[in-house]
Structure formats: structure tokens, C-alpha cells
mmCIF file of C-alpha atoms in Angstrom:
data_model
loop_
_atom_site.group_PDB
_atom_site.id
_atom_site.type_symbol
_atom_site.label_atom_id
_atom_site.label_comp_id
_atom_site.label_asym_id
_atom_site.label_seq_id
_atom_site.Cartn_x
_atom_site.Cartn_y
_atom_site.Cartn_z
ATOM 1 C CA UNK A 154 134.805 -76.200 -7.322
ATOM 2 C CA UNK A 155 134.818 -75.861 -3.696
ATOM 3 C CA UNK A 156 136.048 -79.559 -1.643
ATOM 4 C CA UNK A 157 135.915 -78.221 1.315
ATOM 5 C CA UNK A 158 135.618 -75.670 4.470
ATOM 6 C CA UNK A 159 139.496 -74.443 3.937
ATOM 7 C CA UNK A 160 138.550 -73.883 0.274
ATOM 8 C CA UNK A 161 135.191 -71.886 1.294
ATOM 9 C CA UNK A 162 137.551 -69.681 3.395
ATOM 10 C CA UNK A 163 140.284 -68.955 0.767
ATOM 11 C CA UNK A 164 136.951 -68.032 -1.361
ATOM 12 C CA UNK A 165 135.295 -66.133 0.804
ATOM 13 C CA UNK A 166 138.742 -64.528 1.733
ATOM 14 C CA UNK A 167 138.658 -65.144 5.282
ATOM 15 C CA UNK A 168 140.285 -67.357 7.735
ATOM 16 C CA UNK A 169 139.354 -71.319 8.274
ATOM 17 C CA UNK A 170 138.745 -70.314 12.073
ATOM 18 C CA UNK A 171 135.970 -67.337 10.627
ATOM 19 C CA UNK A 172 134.578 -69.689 8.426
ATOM 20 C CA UNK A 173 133.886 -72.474 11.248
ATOM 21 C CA UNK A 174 132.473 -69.570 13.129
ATOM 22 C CA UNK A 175 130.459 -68.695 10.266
ATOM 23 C CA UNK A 176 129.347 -72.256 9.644
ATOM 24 C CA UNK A 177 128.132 -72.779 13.313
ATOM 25 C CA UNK A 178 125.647 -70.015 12.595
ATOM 26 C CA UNK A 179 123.761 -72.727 10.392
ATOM 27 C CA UNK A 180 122.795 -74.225 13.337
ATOM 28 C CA UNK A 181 120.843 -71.762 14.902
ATOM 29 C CA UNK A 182 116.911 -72.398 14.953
ATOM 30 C CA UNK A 183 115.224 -71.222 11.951
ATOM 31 C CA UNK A 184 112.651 -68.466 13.857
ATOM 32 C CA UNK A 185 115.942 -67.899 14.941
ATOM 33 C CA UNK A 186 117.892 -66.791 12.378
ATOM 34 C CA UNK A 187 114.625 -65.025 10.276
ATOM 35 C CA UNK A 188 114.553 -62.741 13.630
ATOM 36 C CA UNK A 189 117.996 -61.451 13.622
ATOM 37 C CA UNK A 190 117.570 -61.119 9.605
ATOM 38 C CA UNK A 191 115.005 -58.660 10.447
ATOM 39 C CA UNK A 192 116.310 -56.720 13.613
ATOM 40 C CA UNK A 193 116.931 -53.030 13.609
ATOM 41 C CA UNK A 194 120.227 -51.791 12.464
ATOM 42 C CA UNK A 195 121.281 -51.040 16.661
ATOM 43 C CA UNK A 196 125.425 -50.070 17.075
ATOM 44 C CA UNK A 197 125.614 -50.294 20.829
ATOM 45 C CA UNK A 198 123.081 -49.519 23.944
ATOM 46 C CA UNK A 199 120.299 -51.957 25.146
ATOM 47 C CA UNK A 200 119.181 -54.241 22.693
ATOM 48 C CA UNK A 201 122.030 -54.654 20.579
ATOM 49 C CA UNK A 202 122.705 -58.115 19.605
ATOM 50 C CA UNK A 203 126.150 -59.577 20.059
ATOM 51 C CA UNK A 204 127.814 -62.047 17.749
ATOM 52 C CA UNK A 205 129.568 -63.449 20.224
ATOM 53 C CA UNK A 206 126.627 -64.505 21.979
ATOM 54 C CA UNK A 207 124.704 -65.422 18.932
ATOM 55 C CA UNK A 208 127.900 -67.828 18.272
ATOM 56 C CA UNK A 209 127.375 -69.448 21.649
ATOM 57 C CA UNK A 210 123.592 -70.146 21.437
ATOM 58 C CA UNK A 211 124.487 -71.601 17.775
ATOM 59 C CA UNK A 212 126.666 -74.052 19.433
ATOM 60 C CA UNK A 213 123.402 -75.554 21.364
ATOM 61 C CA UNK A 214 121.809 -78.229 19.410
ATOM 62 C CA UNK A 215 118.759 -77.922 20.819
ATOM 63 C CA UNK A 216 116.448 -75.533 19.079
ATOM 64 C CA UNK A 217 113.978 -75.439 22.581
ATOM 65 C CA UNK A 218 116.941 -74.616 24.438
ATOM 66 C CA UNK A 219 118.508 -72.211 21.865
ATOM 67 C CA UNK A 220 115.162 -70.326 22.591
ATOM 68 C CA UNK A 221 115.513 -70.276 26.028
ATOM 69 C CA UNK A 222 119.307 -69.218 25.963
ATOM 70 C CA UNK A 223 118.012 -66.390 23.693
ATOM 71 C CA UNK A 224 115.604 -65.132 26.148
ATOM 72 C CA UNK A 225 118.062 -65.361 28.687
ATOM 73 C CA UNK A 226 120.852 -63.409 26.852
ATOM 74 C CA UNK A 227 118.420 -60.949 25.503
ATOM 75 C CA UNK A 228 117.143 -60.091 29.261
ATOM 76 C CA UNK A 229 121.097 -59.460 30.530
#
């Protein structure tokens, strides 16, 4: 039985800090998340979408303002 996030990570066999990250992702507005579920396999150019700045928008609360930030990131 899992108790907890450190026992998720020795599961999952990664680190407590990659399961946080992981976990933050849950956050993310639910149009949100369906989009990037259904984005075109991309490895690098225009369009590509980073985890690291998925991460950040997941940190946001918000869901109106996770939009925004999306928009935002997505024009750069």
C-alpha cells in the first residue's frame, strides 16, 4: 500500500523531487492537460512544448491565468 509521496517515488522508481514535479502537473487546468495529451509528437523547433514551462504554469492556481500564461509561453 502506498502512505505516501516518498513511497509513490520508490514505486514509480524515481526521485521524491521528480515525483513533486510530477504531482504539480495535477494542477494544471483540465482543457489544459487534454491539449498537451493530444499534441503532435514535436522534438525541437517552433512549437515544441517544454516541461519546464509546463511545470511553471502548473504552479499557478488559477486556471484563467494558467490560460493566459499558456498563451503567453506558447507565443515566445
Amino acid at each position: 500500500m502506498i502512505k505516501n509521496q516518498s513511497d509513490l517515488a520508490h514505486y514509480a522508481k524515481v526521485t521524491s523531487a521528480r515525483m513533486m514535479q510530477i504531482m504539480w502537473l495535477t494542477n494544471l487546468a483540465p482543457e489544459i492537460q487534454e491539449a498537451i495529451l493530444f499534441l503532435p509528437r514535436i522534438e525541437s523547433g517552433p512549437g515544441m512544448v517544454k516541461e519546464i514551462d509546463v511545470r511553471r504554469i502548473a504552479r499557478v492556481m488559477d486556471w484563467v491565468l494558467q490560460r493566459s500564461l499558456l498563451t503567453i509561453s506558447s507565443a515566445r
